[in-house]
Tab-separated table of C-alpha atoms in Angstrom:
chain	number	residue	atom	x	y	z
A	1	UNK	CA	-131.248	63.143	-39.973
A	2	UNK	CA	-128.136	63.884	-42.045
A	3	UNK	CA	-128.564	60.687	-44.048
A	4	UNK	CA	-132.264	61.233	-44.655
A	5	UNK	CA	-131.498	64.766	-45.835
A	6	UNK	CA	-129.103	63.414	-48.462
A	7	UNK	CA	-131.527	60.664	-49.488
A	8	UNK	CA	-134.285	63.204	-50.065
A	9	UNK	CA	-132.128	65.062	-52.586
A	10	UNK	CA	-130.030	62.357	-54.219
A	11	UNK	CA	-131.292	59.164	-55.919
A	12	UNK	CA	-129.545	56.071	-54.539
A	13	UNK	CA	-127.798	55.141	-57.796
A	14	UNK	CA	-126.206	58.586	-58.107
A	15	UNK	CA	-125.376	58.663	-54.380
A	16	UNK	CA	-123.563	55.341	-54.573
A	17	UNK	CA	-121.810	56.346	-57.787
A	18	UNK	CA	-120.463	59.486	-56.160
A	19	UNK	CA	-119.372	57.557	-53.069
A	20	UNK	CA	-117.584	54.927	-55.103
A	21	UNK	CA	-115.843	57.589	-57.196
A	22	UNK	CA	-114.573	59.448	-54.136
A	23	UNK	CA	-113.638	56.366	-52.097
A	24	UNK	CA	-111.907	54.175	-54.680
A	25	UNK	CA	-108.737	52.572	-53.284
A	26	UNK	CA	-105.721	51.113	-55.043
A	27	UNK	CA	-104.829	48.813	-52.158
A	28	UNK	CA	-104.184	45.260	-53.376
A	29	UNK	CA	-106.120	42.361	-51.851
A	30	UNK	CA	-104.355	39.716	-49.820
A	31	UNK	CA	-103.642	36.473	-51.653
A	32	UNK	CA	-106.796	34.415	-52.056
A	33	UNK	CA	-109.108	37.064	-50.584
A	34	UNK	CA	-110.599	38.147	-53.916
A	35	UNK	CA	-112.394	34.892	-54.678
A	36	UNK	CA	-113.592	34.442	-51.094
A	37	UNK	CA	-114.937	37.993	-50.930
A	38	UNK	CA	-116.681	37.540	-54.285
A	39	UNK	CA	-118.328	34.389	-52.980
A	40	UNK	CA	-119.494	36.162	-49.836
A	41	UNK	CA	-120.719	39.127	-51.869
A	42	UNK	CA	-122.826	36.856	-54.080
A	43	UNK	CA	-124.290	35.093	-51.060
A	44	UNK	CA	-125.210	38.336	-49.281
A	45	UNK	CA	-126.642	39.915	-52.450
A	46	UNK	CA	-129.004	36.987	-52.881
A	47	UNK	CA	-130.342	37.167	-49.334
A	48	UNK	CA	-130.387	40.913	-48.577
A	49	UNK	CA	-131.852	43.961	-50.261
A	50	UNK	CA	-129.084	46.584	-50.192
A	51	UNK	CA	-131.557	49.286	-51.304
A	52	UNK	CA	-133.043	48.975	-47.825
A	53	UNK	CA	-129.704	49.080	-46.003
A	54	UNK	CA	-128.699	52.410	-44.426
A	55	UNK	CA	-125.058	53.627	-44.345
A	56	UNK	CA	-122.613	51.459	-42.425
A	57	UNK	CA	-120.513	52.975	-39.628
A	58	UNK	CA	-117.838	51.067	-37.715
A	59	UNK	CA	-116.278	51.668	-34.316
A	60	UNK	CA	-112.658	50.555	-33.968
A	61	UNK	CA	-110.346	50.160	-30.979
A	62	UNK	CA	-108.715	47.640	-28.653
A	63	UNK	CA	-110.864	45.080	-26.838
A	64	UNK	CA	-111.841	46.573	-23.507
A	65	UNK	CA	-111.426	50.201	-24.634
A	66	UNK	CA	-115.113	50.889	-24.127
A	67	UNK	CA	-116.305	50.468	-27.711
A	68	UNK	CA	-119.524	48.860	-26.522
A	69	UNK	CA	-120.255	51.706	-24.095
A	70	UNK	CA	-119.506	54.312	-26.750
A	71	UNK	CA	-121.603	52.427	-29.295
A	72	UNK	CA	-124.562	52.212	-26.918
A	73	UNK	CA	-124.438	55.975	-26.297
A	74	UNK	CA	-123.970	56.825	-29.987
A	75	UNK	CA	-126.874	54.520	-30.868
A	76	UNK	CA	-129.224	56.679	-28.831
A	77	UNK	CA	-127.638	59.975	-29.879
A	78	UNK	CA	-127.785	59.292	-33.637
A	79	UNK	CA	-130.703	56.791	-33.762
A	80	UNK	CA	-128.494	53.914	-34.925
A	81	UNK	CA	-128.893	50.152	-35.085
A	82	UNK	CA	-125.941	48.819	-33.062
A	83	UNK	CA	-124.631	45.445	-34.220
A	84	UNK	CA	-121.948	44.013	-31.951
A	85	UNK	CA	-120.322	40.982	-33.514
A	86	UNK	CA	-119.276	39.960	-30.008
A	87	UNK	CA	-122.897	40.008	-28.850
A	88	UNK	CA	-124.006	38.160	-31.994
A	89	UNK	CA	-121.346	35.523	-31.369
A	90	UNK	CA	-122.214	35.185	-27.672
A	91	UNK	CA	-125.866	34.778	-28.640
A	92	UNK	CA	-124.953	32.079	-31.168
A	93	UNK	CA	-122.697	30.382	-28.606
A	94	UNK	CA	-125.748	29.672	-26.443
A	95	UNK	CA	-126.709	27.025	-29.001
A	96	UNK	CA	-125.393	23.675	-27.663
A	97	UNK	CA	-124.374	22.742	-31.212
A	98	UNK	CA	-121.809	25.591	-31.363
A	99	UNK	CA	-119.191	24.033	-29.109
A	100	UNK	CA	-116.281	25.109	-31.348
A	101	UNK	CA	-117.515	28.717	-31.295
A	102	UNK	CA	-117.559	28.664	-27.475
A	103	UNK	CA	-114.013	27.238	-27.411
A	104	UNK	CA	-112.712	29.987	-29.709
A	105	UNK	CA	-114.347	32.735	-27.659
A	106	UNK	CA	-113.218	31.394	-24.279
A	107	UNK	CA	-109.632	31.192	-25.564
A	108	UNK	CA	-109.764	34.817	-26.727
A	109	UNK	CA	-109.060	33.865	-30.342
A	110	UNK	CA	-110.373	35.903	-33.283
A	111	UNK	CA	-113.487	34.503	-34.937
A	112	UNK	CA	-113.137	33.289	-38.558
A	113	UNK	CA	-114.117	35.861	-41.181
A	114	UNK	CA	-116.687	33.532	-42.736
A	115	UNK	CA	-118.452	33.067	-39.373
A	116	UNK	CA	-118.660	36.805	-38.672
A	117	UNK	CA	-119.992	37.536	-42.160
A	118	UNK	CA	-122.622	34.817	-41.703
A	119	UNK	CA	-123.709	36.262	-38.326
A	120	UNK	CA	-123.944	39.759	-39.792
A	121	UNK	CA	-125.758	38.449	-42.841
A	122	UNK	CA	-128.421	36.743	-40.733
A	123	UNK	CA	-129.081	39.948	-38.771
A	124	UNK	CA	-129.070	42.156	-41.899
A	125	UNK	CA	-131.637	39.876	-43.529
A	126	UNK	CA	-133.950	40.595	-40.583
A	127	UNK	CA	-133.292	44.342	-40.761
A	128	UNK	CA	-133.934	44.575	-44.495
A	129	UNK	CA	-137.154	42.568	-44.019
A	130	UNK	CA	-138.311	45.030	-41.351
A	131	UNK	CA	-137.590	47.945	-43.693
A	132	UNK	CA	-139.532	46.340	-46.552
A	133	UNK	CA	-142.435	45.586	-44.229
A	134	UNK	CA	-142.519	49.265	-43.264
A	135	UNK	CA	-143.244	50.014	-46.907
A	136	UNK	CA	-140.747	52.867	-47.227
A	137	UNK	CA	-137.905	53.436	-49.639
A	138	UNK	CA	-135.697	54.828	-46.903
A	139	UNK	CA	-133.831	52.838	-44.220
A	140	UNK	CA	-135.519	52.640	-40.831
A	141	UNK	CA	-132.415	54.038	-39.077
A	142	UNK	CA	-129.746	56.680	-39.634
A	143	UNK	CA	-126.998	54.045	-39.932
A	144	UNK	CA	-125.830	50.589	-38.904
A	145	UNK	CA	-123.032	50.793	-36.323
A	146	UNK	CA	-120.750	47.733	-36.357
A	147	UNK	CA	-118.807	47.042	-33.162
A	148	UNK	CA	-116.044	44.408	-33.220
A	149	UNK	CA	-115.818	44.112	-37.006
A	150	UNK	CA	-113.753	44.558	-39.103
A	151	UNK	CA	-110.567	43.611	-37.239
A	152	UNK	CA	-108.344	42.993	-40.269
A	153	UNK	CA	-107.830	44.666	-43.640
A	154	UNK	CA	-109.234	41.595	-45.392
A	155	UNK	CA	-112.411	41.882	-43.295
A	156	UNK	CA	-112.662	45.587	-44.156
A	157	UNK	CA	-112.415	44.737	-47.857
A	158	UNK	CA	-115.006	41.964	-47.508
A	159	UNK	CA	-117.397	44.325	-45.756
A	160	UNK	CA	-117.112	46.944	-48.500
A	161	UNK	CA	-117.438	44.414	-51.317
A	162	UNK	CA	-120.156	42.232	-49.815
A	163	UNK	CA	-122.441	45.054	-48.657
A	164	UNK	CA	-121.429	48.667	-49.318
A	165	UNK	CA	-118.550	51.062	-48.519
A	166	UNK	CA	-118.276	52.154	-44.888
A	167	UNK	CA	-119.153	55.843	-44.596
A	168	UNK	CA	-117.723	56.516	-41.107
A	169	UNK	CA	-115.068	54.769	-38.979
A	170	UNK	CA	-114.546	55.984	-35.387
A	171	UNK	CA	-111.315	54.816	-33.743
A	172	UNK	CA	-111.162	54.723	-29.922
A	173	UNK	CA	-107.738	55.155	-28.254
A	174	UNK	CA	-106.962	53.941	-24.713
A	175	UNK	CA	-103.638	52.704	-23.305
A	176	UNK	CA	-103.278	48.971	-22.636
A	177	UNK	CA	-102.537	49.483	-18.927
A	178	UNK	CA	-105.801	51.350	-18.505
A	179	UNK	CA	-107.696	48.733	-20.505
A	180	UNK	CA	-106.330	45.862	-18.384
A	181	UNK	CA	-107.200	47.743	-15.191
A	182	UNK	CA	-110.768	48.363	-16.365
A	183	UNK	CA	-111.177	44.748	-17.501
A	184	UNK	CA	-110.276	43.558	-13.994
A	185	UNK	CA	-113.203	45.567	-12.687
A	186	UNK	CA	-115.748	44.938	-15.449
A	187	UNK	CA	-118.958	43.284	-14.260
A	188	UNK	CA	-122.094	42.304	-16.189
A	189	UNK	CA	-125.546	41.657	-14.762
A	190	UNK	CA	-126.598	38.067	-15.379
A	191	UNK	CA	-130.256	39.087	-15.456
A	192	UNK	CA	-130.611	42.344	-17.435
A	193	UNK	CA	-127.171	42.577	-19.072
A	194	UNK	CA	-126.287	46.028	-17.680
A	195	UNK	CA	-122.567	46.731	-17.343
A	196	UNK	CA	-120.635	48.170	-14.394
A	197	UNK	CA	-116.990	48.634	-13.361
A	198	UNK	CA	-115.449	48.476	-9.902
A	199	UNK	CA	-112.096	50.034	-10.910
A	200	UNK	CA	-111.373	53.747	-11.210
A	201	UNK	CA	-108.501	55.368	-13.142
A	202	UNK	CA	-106.895	58.769	-12.546
A	203	UNK	CA	-103.516	59.050	-14.276
A	204	UNK	CA	-101.860	60.304	-17.474
A	205	UNK	CA	-104.733	62.704	-18.064
A	206	UNK	CA	-107.271	59.867	-18.048
A	207	UNK	CA	-109.974	60.154	-15.378
A	208	UNK	CA	-112.515	57.321	-15.355
A	209	UNK	CA	-114.337	56.762	-12.050
A	210	UNK	CA	-115.931	53.433	-11.168
A	211	UNK	CA	-119.409	52.707	-12.535
A	212	UNK	CA	-121.322	51.031	-9.714
A	213	UNK	CA	-124.897	50.058	-8.896
A	214	UNK	CA	-126.587	52.788	-6.877
A	215	UNK	CA	-125.847	52.541	-3.155
A	216	UNK	CA	-122.795	50.245	-3.473
A	217	UNK	CA	-120.459	50.495	-0.477
A	218	UNK	CA	-116.682	50.061	-0.299
A	219	UNK	CA	-117.175	46.960	1.836
A	220	UNK	CA	-119.333	45.419	-0.891
A	221	UNK	CA	-116.691	46.235	-3.527
A	222	UNK	CA	-114.027	44.512	-1.424
A	223	UNK	CA	-116.267	41.482	-0.838
A	224	UNK	CA	-116.788	41.218	-4.605
A	225	UNK	CA	-113.063	41.568	-5.364
A	226	UNK	CA	-112.133	38.778	-2.912
A	227	UNK	CA	-114.905	36.473	-4.134
A	228	UNK	CA	-116.773	36.530	-0.816
A	229	UNK	CA	-119.999	37.896	-2.268
A	230	UNK	CA	-120.681	39.265	-5.771
A	231	UNK	CA	-122.220	42.682	-6.267
A	232	UNK	CA	-125.833	43.003	-7.319
A	233	UNK	CA	-127.280	45.082	-10.127
A	234	UNK	CA	-129.915	47.733	-9.496
A	235	UNK	CA	-132.395	45.182	-10.902
A	236	UNK	CA	-131.346	42.721	-8.186
A	237	UNK	CA	-129.431	40.349	-10.464
A	238	UNK	CA	-125.964	39.070	-9.598
A	239	UNK	CA	-122.978	40.687	-11.307
A	240	UNK	CA	-120.320	38.465	-12.856
A	241	UNK	CA	-117.229	38.595	-15.051
A	242	UNK	CA	-116.961	37.545	-18.688
A	243	UNK	CA	-114.619	34.615	-19.290
A	244	UNK	CA	-112.632	36.598	-21.859
A	245	UNK	CA	-111.896	39.257	-19.185
A	246	UNK	CA	-109.379	36.896	-17.598
A	247	UNK	CA	-106.055	38.856	-17.434
A	248	UNK	CA	-104.108	36.346	-19.536
A	249	UNK	CA	-106.870	36.128	-22.140
A	250	UNK	CA	-107.250	39.924	-22.200
A	251	UNK	CA	-103.500	40.448	-22.741
A	252	UNK	CA	-103.555	37.890	-25.562
A	253	UNK	CA	-106.494	39.647	-27.244
A	254	UNK	CA	-104.710	43.010	-27.016
A	255	UNK	CA	-101.594	41.511	-28.599
A	256	UNK	CA	-103.708	40.109	-31.435
A	257	UNK	CA	-105.433	43.456	-31.901
A	258	UNK	CA	-102.217	45.440	-32.165
A	259	UNK	CA	-100.849	42.969	-34.718
A	260	UNK	CA	-103.767	43.585	-37.111
A	261	UNK	CA	-104.978	47.103	-36.305
A	262	UNK	CA	-102.559	49.129	-38.458
A	263	UNK	CA	-103.750	48.008	-41.926
A	264	UNK	CA	-107.423	48.485	-40.968
A	265	UNK	CA	-106.754	52.030	-39.775
A	266	UNK	CA	-104.826	52.832	-42.965
A	267	UNK	CA	-107.616	51.316	-45.075
A	268	UNK	CA	-110.207	53.730	-43.684
A	269	UNK	CA	-107.760	56.642	-43.530
A	270	UNK	CA	-107.137	56.301	-47.277
A	271	UNK	CA	-110.899	56.314	-47.864
A	272	UNK	CA	-111.191	59.554	-45.913
A	273	UNK	CA	-113.750	58.218	-43.418
A	274	UNK	CA	-111.611	57.844	-40.254
A	275	UNK	CA	-112.219	59.859	-37.075
A	276	UNK	CA	-109.830	59.409	-34.111
A	277	UNK	CA	-110.962	59.768	-30.477
A	278	UNK	CA	-108.664	59.646	-27.425
A	279	UNK	CA	-110.468	58.605	-24.252
A	280	UNK	CA	-109.982	61.073	-21.400
A	281	UNK	CA	-113.071	60.908	-19.189
A	282	UNK	CA	-115.083	58.008	-20.506
A	283	UNK	CA	-118.780	58.863	-20.636
A	284	UNK	CA	-118.041	62.554	-20.177
A	285	UNK	CA	-116.247	62.547	-23.557
A	286	UNK	CA	-119.364	61.509	-25.438
A	287	UNK	CA	-120.925	64.878	-26.222
A	288	UNK	CA	-117.630	66.242	-27.556
A	289	UNK	CA	-117.245	63.207	-29.813
A	290	UNK	CA	-120.834	63.606	-31.019
A	291	UNK	CA	-120.173	67.219	-32.046
A	292	UNK	CA	-117.094	66.189	-34.039
A	293	UNK	CA	-119.146	63.471	-35.751
A	294	UNK	CA	-121.947	65.921	-36.543
A	295	UNK	CA	-119.479	68.279	-38.196
A	296	UNK	CA	-118.070	65.418	-40.234
A	297	UNK	CA	-121.519	64.209	-41.296
A	298	UNK	CA	-122.609	67.694	-42.321
A	299	UNK	CA	-119.522	68.045	-44.518
A	300	UNK	CA	-120.087	64.601	-46.042
A	301	UNK	CA	-123.709	65.522	-46.778
A	302	UNK	CA	-122.596	68.686	-48.547
A	303	UNK	CA	-119.927	66.798	-50.507
A	304	UNK	CA	-122.353	64.015	-51.508
A	305	UNK	CA	-124.986	66.517	-52.624
A	306	UNK	CA	-122.460	68.498	-54.657
A	307	UNK	CA	-121.111	65.318	-56.275
A	308	UNK	CA	-124.605	64.099	-57.137
A	309	UNK	CA	-125.567	67.469	-58.626
A	310	UNK	CA	-122.386	67.388	-60.709
A	311	UNK	CA	-123.180	63.867	-61.923
A	312	UNK	CA	-126.735	64.906	-62.825
A	313	UNK	CA	-125.411	67.890	-64.739
A	314	UNK	CA	-122.950	65.716	-66.650
A	315	UNK	CA	-125.718	63.257	-67.529
A	316	UNK	CA	-127.990	66.033	-68.768
A	317	UNK	CA	-125.174	67.505	-70.855
A	318	UNK	CA	-124.452	64.121	-72.448
A	319	UNK	CA	-128.138	63.636	-73.247
A	320	UNK	CA	-128.143	66.885	-75.261
A	321	UNK	CA	-125.103	65.906	-77.322
């Protein structure tokens, strides 16, 4: 609703001009990234219609911090299209021809930038086609919410240059020890894809109870933990663990994340679009986070409208000279 309100008042060209003026950054690109990002930008521009792309939001945080759960809730709360690069990659990995992709994912390694951009590009082409088919000038959603990308400053720069500047970045904080505990208990339904967790946390001000299928008993939890019999989803499907939830793989992924997180956070902090959220009660935190985001979006809408009005006034003044 906030985005559509701004769109109704501000032509896209003026809106983007104001955004670029307020978000310009002097950060230098990494060696060699300029030409690669230009190449990606040209490729995306040819195949997508950015006039039909809504604002881009990103959700940041360590693997296993609950980004996917937060993203799923925020998707419903703000009417977003949620694009998880992890889900896109897992979907692509089902293709027998993508053996190298499966190897990278099972080892917990970061996916190459070019591969992630290609996966996003393919999905954005479909979204822009849906918007054009709807016949409207406005996007068909409030925003695109990216989960799992960008992970590096170079990726953040590529995203801005290839598509459009990110208008909101939400950073999720959760301690590694709590993440590793939750990953040990994470279970996914092999039939419907619903997620659960057999581990509860209650320490350091963090209270996150287990998330279990209705009617699950302690005996069933113990049987699942010892490998005697897996739990079943409410739909009846068997629950299983993801290969990248292996403790050694999870610790490796966290180490990789911490090595690259700082520059990404600073990139969005300098642009003035970063919101920080410290997990305390998991799902119970959601409404409080939503209110903070609403306040931020309202202020951004006011700022964008004021900037666009100022630009229109300057243009009218120049036309009279």
